[in-house]
CSV table of C-alpha atoms and ligand atoms in Angstrom, one decimal:
chain,number,residue,atom,x,y,z
O,1,MET,CA,31.5,107.1,109.5
O,2,ASP,CA,31.9,107.0,113.0
O,3,ILE,CA,34.3,107.2,115.4
O,4,ARG,CA,33.8,104.9,117.9
O,5,ILE,CA,34.9,105.0,121.6
O,6,LEU,CA,34.9,102.9,124.5
O,7,LEU,CA,35.4,104.4,127.7
O,8,VAL,CA,37.0,102.5,130.8
O,9,ALA,CA,35.7,102.8,134.5
O,10,GLY,CA,36.8,100.3,137.2
O,11,ALA,CA,37.5,102.2,140.7
O,12,ARG,CA,36.2,104.5,143.0
O,13,PRO,CA,38.7,107.3,141.3
O,14,ASN,CA,37.8,106.8,137.7
O,15,PHE,CA,34.2,107.8,137.8
O,16,MET,CA,34.5,111.2,138.8
O,17,LYS,CA,36.9,111.5,135.6
O,18,ILE,CA,34.6,109.4,133.6
O,19,ALA,CA,31.2,111.6,134.0
O,20,PRO,CA,32.8,114.8,132.3
O,21,LEU,CA,33.5,112.9,129.4
O,22,VAL,CA,30.4,111.1,129.2
O,23,HIS,CA,28.6,114.3,129.3
O,24,GLU,CA,31.1,116.2,126.3
O,25,LEU,CA,30.4,112.9,124.4
O,26,GLY,CA,26.7,113.4,125.1
O,27,LEU,CA,26.8,116.9,123.4
O,28,CYS,CA,28.8,115.1,120.1
O,29,ASP,CA,26.1,115.3,117.0
O,30,GLY,CA,26.6,111.6,115.6
O,31,ASN,CA,30.0,111.5,114.6
O,32,ILE,CA,31.1,109.8,117.6
O,33,ALA,CA,29.6,106.5,118.8
O,34,TRP,CA,30.3,105.6,122.4
O,35,LYS,CA,29.8,102.8,125.3
O,36,LEU,CA,30.7,102.7,128.8
O,37,MET,CA,32.2,99.0,130.1
O,38,HIS,CA,32.7,98.9,134.0
O,39,THR,CA,35.3,96.5,135.5
O,40,GLY,CA,33.8,95.9,138.9
O,41,GLN,CA,37.0,96.3,140.7
O,42,HIS,CA,34.9,98.4,142.9
O,43,TYR,CA,31.5,97.0,143.9
O,44,ASP,CA,29.9,98.2,146.7
O,45,TYR,CA,27.3,101.0,146.5
O,46,GLU,CA,29.0,103.6,148.1
O,47,MET,CA,32.3,102.8,145.9
O,48,SER,CA,30.5,102.5,142.8
O,49,LYS,CA,26.9,103.2,142.1
O,50,VAL,CA,26.2,106.2,144.4
O,51,PHE,CA,28.7,108.0,142.4
O,52,PHE,CA,26.9,106.9,138.7
O,53,GLU,CA,24.1,108.5,140.1
O,54,GLU,CA,25.2,110.9,141.5
O,55,LEU,CA,27.3,112.0,138.3
O,56,ASN,CA,24.9,111.6,136.2
O,57,ILE,CA,26.6,108.7,134.9
O,58,PRO,CA,24.2,106.3,132.5
O,59,GLU,CA,24.5,102.1,133.4
O,60,PRO,CA,27.4,101.1,131.4
O,61,SER,CA,26.8,99.0,128.6
O,62,TYR,CA,29.3,96.3,130.2
O,63,PHE,CA,30.0,95.0,133.8
O,64,LEU,CA,33.3,92.8,134.2
O,65,ASN,CA,32.3,92.1,137.6
O,66,VAL,CA,35.7,91.4,138.4
O,67,GLY,CA,35.9,92.5,141.9
O,68,SER,CA,38.6,92.4,144.6
O,69,GLY,CA,41.8,90.1,144.5
O,70,SER,CA,45.6,89.9,144.8
O,71,HIS,CA,47.1,92.7,142.0
O,72,ALA,CA,48.1,89.5,139.5
O,73,GLU,CA,44.4,88.0,140.0
O,74,GLN,CA,42.6,91.5,139.6
O,75,THR,CA,45.0,92.6,136.5
O,76,ALA,CA,44.2,88.9,134.5
O,77,ARG,CA,40.5,88.8,135.6
O,78,VAL,CA,40.1,92.3,133.8
O,79,MET,CA,42.1,91.6,130.9
O,80,LEU,CA,40.5,88.2,130.3
O,81,GLU,CA,36.8,89.7,130.1
O,82,PHE,CA,37.4,93.0,129.1
O,83,GLU,CA,39.4,90.5,125.6
O,84,LYS,CA,35.8,90.0,125.1
O,85,VAL,CA,34.3,93.4,124.7
O,86,CYS,CA,36.9,94.4,122.5
O,87,LEU,CA,36.9,91.5,120.6
O,88,LYS,CA,33.0,92.0,120.2
O,89,GLU,CA,32.7,95.8,119.9
O,90,ARG,CA,36.2,96.0,117.7
O,91,PRO,CA,36.7,100.0,118.6
O,92,ASP,CA,38.5,102.7,116.9
O,93,ALA,CA,40.2,103.6,120.2
O,94,VAL,CA,39.8,102.8,124.0
O,95,VAL,CA,40.0,105.7,126.7
O,96,VAL,CA,41.3,104.9,130.4
O,97,VAL,CA,41.6,107.1,132.9
O,98,GLY,CA,43.7,107.4,136.0
O,99,ASP,CA,46.4,104.8,137.6
O,100,VAL,CA,44.1,101.7,138.5
O,101,ASN,CA,44.7,98.0,138.3
O,102,SER,CA,41.4,98.6,135.5
O,103,THR,CA,43.6,101.2,133.5
O,104,LEU,CA,46.5,99.1,133.5
O,105,ALA,CA,44.6,95.8,132.5
O,106,CYS,CA,42.3,97.6,130.1
O,107,ALA,CA,45.4,99.3,128.5
O,108,ILE,CA,47.0,96.4,127.6
O,109,THR,CA,44.2,94.5,126.5
O,110,ALA,CA,43.1,97.0,123.8
O,111,LYS,CA,46.8,97.6,122.9
O,112,LYS,CA,47.8,94.1,122.1
O,113,LEU,CA,44.4,93.7,119.8
O,114,ASP,CA,46.0,96.8,117.5
O,115,ILE,CA,43.2,99.7,119.1
O,116,ARG,CA,44.3,102.6,119.7
O,117,VAL,CA,44.4,103.4,124.0
O,118,ALA,CA,44.4,107.0,125.0
O,119,HIS,CA,45.0,108.0,128.9
O,120,VAL,CA,43.9,110.5,130.8
O,121,GLU,CA,45.6,112.0,133.6
O,122,SER,CA,49.1,110.8,131.5
O,123,GLY,CA,52.3,111.7,133.1
O,124,LEU,CA,52.3,112.0,136.7
O,125,ARG,CA,55.5,110.3,138.4
O,126,SER,CA,55.6,110.1,142.3
O,127,GLY,CA,59.0,108.5,141.3
O,128,ASP,CA,57.9,105.6,144.4
O,129,MET,CA,57.9,102.7,142.7
O,130,SER,CA,56.2,100.9,145.6
O,131,MET,CA,53.0,102.4,144.9
O,132,PRO,CA,51.5,100.1,142.5
O,133,GLU,CA,49.7,103.1,141.1
O,134,GLU,CA,53.5,104.3,139.9
O,135,ILE,CA,53.2,101.2,138.0
O,136,ASN,CA,50.3,101.1,136.7
O,137,ARG,CA,51.2,105.0,135.1
O,138,ILE,CA,54.4,104.1,133.7
O,139,VAL,CA,53.2,101.3,131.7
O,140,THR,CA,49.9,102.9,130.4
O,141,ASP,CA,51.8,105.9,129.4
O,142,SER,CA,54.1,103.8,127.5
O,143,ILE,CA,51.9,101.8,125.3
O,144,SER,CA,49.1,104.6,124.9
O,145,ASP,CA,48.6,106.7,121.8
O,146,TYR,CA,47.3,110.1,122.9
O,147,LEU,CA,48.7,111.3,126.2
O,148,PHE,CA,46.3,113.8,127.7
O,149,VAL,CA,47.8,115.6,130.3
O,150,SER,CA,46.8,117.6,133.5
O,151,GLU,CA,49.5,119.5,134.3
O,152,ARG,CA,52.9,120.6,133.1
O,153,SER,CA,55.5,118.1,135.3
O,154,GLY,CA,53.6,115.5,132.9
O,155,ILE,CA,54.6,116.8,129.5
O,156,LYS,CA,58.4,116.6,131.1
O,157,ASN,CA,57.8,113.2,132.6
O,158,LEU,CA,56.7,112.0,129.4
O,159,GLU,CA,59.6,113.6,127.2
O,160,ARG,CA,62.0,112.2,129.5
O,161,GLU,CA,60.8,109.1,128.8
O,162,GLY,CA,61.1,109.6,125.5
O,163,ARG,CA,57.2,110.0,124.1
O,164,ARG,CA,56.9,112.0,121.4
O,165,LYS,CA,55.3,115.8,121.7
O,166,GLU,CA,52.8,115.4,119.2
O,167,GLN,CA,51.5,112.4,121.5
O,168,ILE,CA,51.0,114.5,124.5
O,169,PHE,CA,48.6,117.0,124.8
O,170,PHE,CA,47.9,119.7,127.6
O,171,VAL,CA,44.2,119.5,128.7
O,172,GLY,CA,43.8,120.6,132.4
O,173,ASN,CA,42.5,118.5,134.8
O,174,ILE,CA,39.5,116.6,134.4
O,175,MET,CA,38.8,116.0,138.3
O,176,ILE,CA,38.1,119.8,138.3
O,177,ASP,CA,35.0,119.8,135.6
O,178,ALA,CA,33.7,116.8,138.1
O,179,LEU,CA,34.1,119.4,140.8
O,180,TYR,CA,32.6,122.3,139.2
O,181,TYR,CA,29.6,120.3,138.1
O,182,SER,CA,29.0,118.9,141.6
O,183,LEU,CA,29.3,122.4,143.0
O,184,ASN,CA,26.7,123.6,140.7
O,185,LYS,CA,24.5,120.3,141.4
O,186,LEU,CA,24.9,120.9,145.3
O,187,LYS,CA,23.6,124.3,145.1
O,188,SER,CA,20.2,123.6,142.6
O,189,GLU,CA,19.7,120.8,144.2
O,190,ARG,CA,20.6,120.7,148.2
O,191,LYS,CA,19.0,123.7,150.1
O,192,SER,CA,19.1,122.6,153.4
O,193,LYS,CA,22.5,120.8,155.2
O,194,PRO,CA,23.9,117.8,154.1
O,195,GLU,CA,22.2,114.5,155.2
O,196,PHE,CA,25.3,113.4,156.8
O,197,PHE,CA,25.4,116.2,159.7
O,198,LYS,CA,22.0,115.1,160.3
O,199,ARG,CA,23.4,111.5,160.4
O,200,TRP,CA,26.8,112.1,162.5
O,201,GLY,CA,26.7,115.1,164.4
O,202,ALA,CA,26.4,118.5,164.9
O,203,VAL,CA,27.2,121.2,162.2
O,204,HIS,CA,30.5,122.8,163.5
O,205,HIS,CA,32.0,126.2,162.2
O,206,GLU,CA,35.9,124.3,162.4
O,207,TYR,CA,36.5,121.0,162.1
O,208,ALA,CA,38.6,118.3,160.0
O,209,VAL,CA,38.7,115.5,157.7
O,210,ALA,CA,40.6,113.1,156.9
O,211,THR,CA,40.7,110.1,154.6
O,212,LEU,CA,43.4,107.2,154.4
O,213,HIS,CA,43.9,104.2,152.4
O,214,ARG,CA,47.4,103.8,150.6
O,215,PRO,CA,48.3,100.3,151.7
O,216,SER,CA,52.1,101.8,152.5
O,217,ASN,CA,49.7,103.8,155.1
O,218,VAL,CA,47.4,101.2,156.3
O,219,ASP,CA,48.2,97.7,155.7
O,220,ASN,CA,50.8,98.0,158.6
O,221,ASN,CA,50.1,97.9,162.1
O,222,GLU,CA,52.5,100.0,163.3
O,223,LYS,CA,52.2,102.5,160.7
O,224,LEU,CA,48.4,102.9,161.3
O,225,ARG,CA,48.4,103.2,164.6
O,226,ASP,CA,50.9,105.6,164.5
O,227,ILE,CA,48.8,107.5,162.1
O,228,LEU,CA,45.2,107.3,163.7
O,229,SER,CA,46.7,108.7,167.2
O,230,ALA,CA,48.0,111.9,165.2
O,231,PHE,CA,43.9,112.0,164.4
O,232,THR,CA,43.5,111.3,168.0
O,233,GLU,CA,45.5,114.1,169.1
O,234,ILE,CA,43.8,116.6,166.6
O,235,SER,CA,40.3,115.4,167.4
O,236,LYS,CA,40.9,116.9,171.5
O,237,ASP,CA,41.5,120.1,169.4
O,238,MET,CA,38.9,120.4,166.6
O,239,PRO,CA,36.5,117.7,165.5
O,240,LEU,CA,37.8,115.5,162.9
O,241,TYR,CA,35.4,113.4,160.5
O,242,PHE,CA,37.1,110.2,158.8
O,243,PRO,CA,35.1,108.3,156.3
O,244,VAL,CA,37.0,105.1,156.3
O,245,HIS,CA,37.5,103.1,153.1
O,246,PRO,CA,36.3,99.3,153.5
O,247,ARG,CA,40.3,98.6,153.4
O,248,THR,CA,41.0,100.6,155.9
O,249,MET,CA,38.1,99.2,158.1
O,250,SER,CA,39.3,95.7,157.7
O,251,ASN,CA,42.8,97.0,158.8
O,252,ILE,CA,41.4,98.6,161.9
O,253,GLU,CA,39.7,95.4,163.0
O,254,LYS,CA,42.3,93.2,162.1
O,255,PHE,CA,44.7,95.1,164.4
O,256,LYS,CA,42.4,95.6,167.2
O,257,LEU,CA,42.4,99.7,166.4
O,258,ASN,CA,38.5,100.4,167.3
O,259,SER,CA,39.0,101.3,171.0
O,260,LEU,CA,42.2,103.8,169.6
O,261,LEU,CA,39.1,105.7,167.1
O,262,SER,CA,35.8,104.9,170.0
O,263,ASP,CA,37.9,106.6,172.6
O,264,SER,CA,38.7,110.0,170.5
O,265,GLY,CA,37.0,112.8,169.0
O,266,ILE,CA,36.9,111.4,165.9
O,267,ILE,CA,33.1,111.4,163.7
O,268,ILE,CA,33.8,107.8,161.9
O,269,THR,CA,31.4,107.8,158.9
O,270,PRO,CA,31.1,104.9,155.8
O,271,PRO,CA,32.8,105.8,152.8
O,272,LEU,CA,30.6,108.9,151.8
O,273,SER,CA,29.0,109.4,148.1
O,274,TYR,CA,31.0,112.4,146.3
O,275,LEU,CA,28.6,115.3,147.2
O,276,ASP,CA,28.4,114.1,150.7
O,277,PHE,CA,31.8,113.9,150.6
O,278,LEU,CA,32.2,117.7,148.7
O,279,SER,CA,30.2,118.8,151.1
O,280,MET,CA,32.0,117.9,154.2
O,281,TRP,CA,35.5,119.2,152.8
O,282,LYS,CA,34.5,122.1,151.0
O,283,ASP,CA,33.5,123.5,154.1
O,284,SER,CA,36.1,122.2,156.4
O,285,SER,CA,39.4,124.1,157.8
O,286,LEU,CA,41.7,121.5,156.8
O,287,VAL,CA,42.3,118.1,155.1
O,288,PHE,CA,44.0,115.1,156.1
O,289,THR,CA,44.9,112.8,153.2
O,290,ASP,CA,46.4,109.9,151.1
O,291,SER,CA,44.9,110.1,148.4
O,292,GLY,CA,45.4,111.5,145.0
O,293,GLY,CA,42.4,113.5,143.8
O,294,ILE,CA,42.1,115.0,146.8
O,295,GLN,CA,45.3,117.4,147.3
O,296,GLU,CA,44.1,118.2,143.3
O,297,GLU,CA,40.4,118.6,144.7
O,298,THR,CA,41.5,120.5,147.7
O,299,THR,CA,43.8,123.1,145.6
O,300,GLY,CA,41.2,123.7,143.5
O,301,LEU,CA,38.6,125.4,145.8
O,302,GLY,CA,41.8,126.4,148.1
O,303,VAL,CA,41.2,124.5,151.2
O,304,PRO,CA,44.3,123.6,152.8
O,305,CYS,CA,45.5,120.0,152.5
O,306,PHE,CA,48.0,117.7,154.4
O,307,THR,CA,48.8,115.0,152.6
O,308,ILE,CA,49.9,111.6,154.5
O,309,ARG,CA,52.8,110.2,152.0
O,310,GLU,CA,56.5,111.0,151.4
O,311,ASN,CA,56.3,111.9,147.8
O,312,THR,CA,53.1,112.8,145.0
O,313,GLU,CA,53.1,112.4,141.4
O,314,ARG,CA,51.1,115.8,141.7
O,315,PRO,CA,53.8,118.7,142.3
O,316,ILE,CA,51.8,121.7,141.3
O,317,THR,CA,49.3,121.2,144.3
O,318,VAL,CA,52.8,121.6,146.3
O,319,GLU,CA,53.9,124.1,144.5
O,320,GLU,CA,51.2,126.5,143.2
O,321,GLY,CA,48.5,124.6,145.4
O,322,THR,CA,47.0,125.0,148.7
O,323,ASN,CA,48.6,120.7,149.5
O,324,THR,CA,51.6,120.0,152.0
O,325,LEU,CA,53.5,116.6,152.1
O,326,VAL,CA,53.7,116.0,155.7
O,327,GLY,CA,54.8,112.4,155.8
O,328,THR,CA,53.6,109.5,157.4
O,329,THR,CA,54.8,109.7,161.2
O,330,LYS,CA,52.4,110.8,164.2
O,331,SER,CA,55.2,113.4,164.5
O,332,GLY,CA,54.9,115.0,161.4
O,333,ILE,CA,51.6,115.6,161.3
O,334,LEU,CA,51.3,116.8,164.4
O,335,ARG,CA,53.6,119.5,163.2
O,336,ALA,CA,51.8,120.4,160.5
O,337,TYR,CA,48.7,120.8,162.6
O,338,SER,CA,50.5,122.5,165.3
O,339,LEU,CA,51.8,125.2,162.1
O,340,PHE,CA,48.3,125.5,161.3
O,341,LYS,CA,46.8,126.2,164.1
O,342,ARG,CA,49.7,129.4,164.3
O,343,GLY,CA,48.3,130.5,161.3
O,344,VAL,CA,50.9,129.2,158.4
O,345,ARG,CA,48.4,128.5,156.1
O,346,LYS,CA,49.3,128.5,152.2
O,347,LYS,CA,47.3,131.1,150.0
O,348,GLY,CA,47.6,128.9,147.0
O,349,ARG,CA,46.2,129.7,143.6
O,350,VAL,CA,44.1,127.5,140.9
O,351,PRO,CA,46.5,126.1,138.7
O,352,GLU,CA,46.4,126.3,134.1
O,353,LEU,CA,44.2,125.2,132.9
O,354,TRP,CA,42.0,123.5,135.9
O,355,ASP,CA,38.9,125.5,134.1
O,356,GLY,CA,36.3,122.7,134.1
O,357,LYS,CA,36.7,122.1,130.0
O,358,ALA,CA,38.9,119.6,130.1
O,359,ALA,CA,36.6,117.0,129.1
O,360,MET,CA,35.9,119.4,126.2
O,361,ARG,CA,39.3,119.9,124.8
O,362,ILE,CA,40.0,116.0,125.1
O,363,VAL,CA,37.1,114.9,122.9
O,364,LYS,CA,37.7,117.3,120.7
O,365,GLN,CA,41.7,116.4,120.3
O,366,LEU,CA,40.3,112.4,120.0
O,367,PHE,CA,38.0,113.3,117.9
O,368,GLU,CA,40.6,115.4,115.3
O,369,GLU,CA,42.9,112.6,115.9
O,370,GLU,CA,41.2,110.0,115.0
O,371,ALA,CA,39.5,111.7,112.1
O,372,GLN,CA,42.3,112.2,110.2
O,373,ARG,CA,43.2,108.5,110.7
O,374,HIS,CA,39.8,108.0,108.8
O,375,SER,CA,40.6,110.1,106.0
G,401,LIG,C1,42.2,101.2,144.9
G,401,LIG,C2,43.4,101.4,143.5
G,401,LIG,C3,44.2,102.8,144.0
G,401,LIG,C4,42.6,104.1,144.4
G,401,LIG,C5,41.6,103.7,145.2
G,401,LIG,C6,40.5,104.1,145.7
G,401,LIG,C7,44.9,99.9,142.5
G,401,LIG,C8,45.8,99.5,143.1
G,401,LIG,N1,44.6,101.0,143.9
G,401,LIG,O1,42.5,100.7,146.0
G,401,LIG,O2,45.0,103.8,143.6
G,401,LIG,O3,42.9,105.2,144.9
G,401,LIG,O4,41.2,102.2,144.8
G,401,LIG,O5,39.8,103.4,146.3
G,401,LIG,O6,43.5,100.0,141.5
G,401,LIG,N2,36.6,96.8,148.6
G,401,LIG,C9,35.3,96.6,149.0
G,401,LIG,N3,34.1,97.2,148.4
G,401,LIG,C10,34.7,97.7,147.4
G,401,LIG,C11,35.9,97.8,146.8
G,401,LIG,C12,36.8,97.3,147.8
G,401,LIG,O7,34.8,96.3,150.6
G,401,LIG,O8,33.8,98.2,146.5
G,401,LIG,C13,37.6,96.1,149.7
G,401,LIG,C14,38.0,95.0,149.3
G,401,LIG,O9,38.0,94.4,150.5
G,401,LIG,C15,39.1,94.6,148.5
G,401,LIG,C16,40.0,96.6,149.1
G,401,LIG,O10,38.5,97.1,149.9
G,401,LIG,O11,40.1,94.3,148.8
G,401,LIG,C17,40.4,97.2,148.4
G,401,LIG,O12,40.4,97.5,147.1
G,401,LIG,P1,41.0,97.4,145.8
G,401,LIG,O13,40.4,97.9,144.6
G,401,LIG,O14,42.2,96.0,146.0
G,401,LIG,O15,42.1,98.2,146.0
G,401,LIG,P2,41.9,100.3,146.8
G,401,LIG,O16,42.6,99.9,147.8
G,401,LIG,O17,40.2,100.1,146.6
């Protein structure tokens, strides 16, 4: 009998975690029947479709088209629509990834229909309950049946929260699977300089890259102004590429901060595709970010990363990788930059099981667990 799996994706940071699973499931010889469902939490071409194209993810079988809204609205809309899909498909297990609202909404919906839930990137904790993602992580993990962990801190966190050892599987980091896949793709497909360099400026040997989208950094006028003025200062010394997230762009406009950017050496771009962004940051001197995934990817390739947050749910990137937490003030960011310029740099190493084979371990384990339940 076939094991039936429903994969869930919703927002930009989900797509690079779903792609390796889709590729791995594609290699399975008939014992697993799977379908992909996209909630539509992210819907712009450059926030969604281009990732499907570049990461070779097939068209989803279902697209829920939930769009933006408050947390409650967005979560509720996903739940209402996903319930219909679950009732129609009746999968044995639903696989959710990461920590976005779609992850939480689909985990709750499936579990209440007595469908098993597998959570990929389980166990990460920032300890910061003001982050919506932290709530999503804790709730999702508390009801999931299979907990797939990317770094050892996740095992400790889950055990502390009372999860059983037999449910926890240390499989490595699936983001790194997508990273290696895409590096190969870049090598084989792109012989010339990435298109964005031609579009947005000369190729510099030394440049910085920045991304910023966390509500705690971009929804407050003073905070956003402070961080952007740090970027402005840095751009006087080194070109700084800044692909701007839609949330951040709408706040820059709302708080009238455009002039701060236009009077600087910052090179503003729209959100970039996965391959364009990878081409950009992999050869950069350093990256500033408040993203979760970029902390891991930079550690994967040994690029210095300065994280504009007070905490991280991915401590291994700081303990073993190239990541440094610099806080969210202008002075903190500039202090970190000045140390970097003086040659203070972390060497970093690639953490355990960040080897491009996480999806293989996940699919194998999921198959074995489900096969046991069917027998
Ligand atoms: C979501 C995730 C966050 C993740 C981030 C990456 C949650 C709670 N947050 O935050 O963990 O790091 O995605 O991007 O799930 N918008 C568009 N086009 C789109 C999508 C969004 O213009 O395709 C705009 C809308 O105005 C929307 C805003 O961006 O209101 C924010 O989108 P939303 O999905 O609410 O959260 P993110 O900030 O993207």
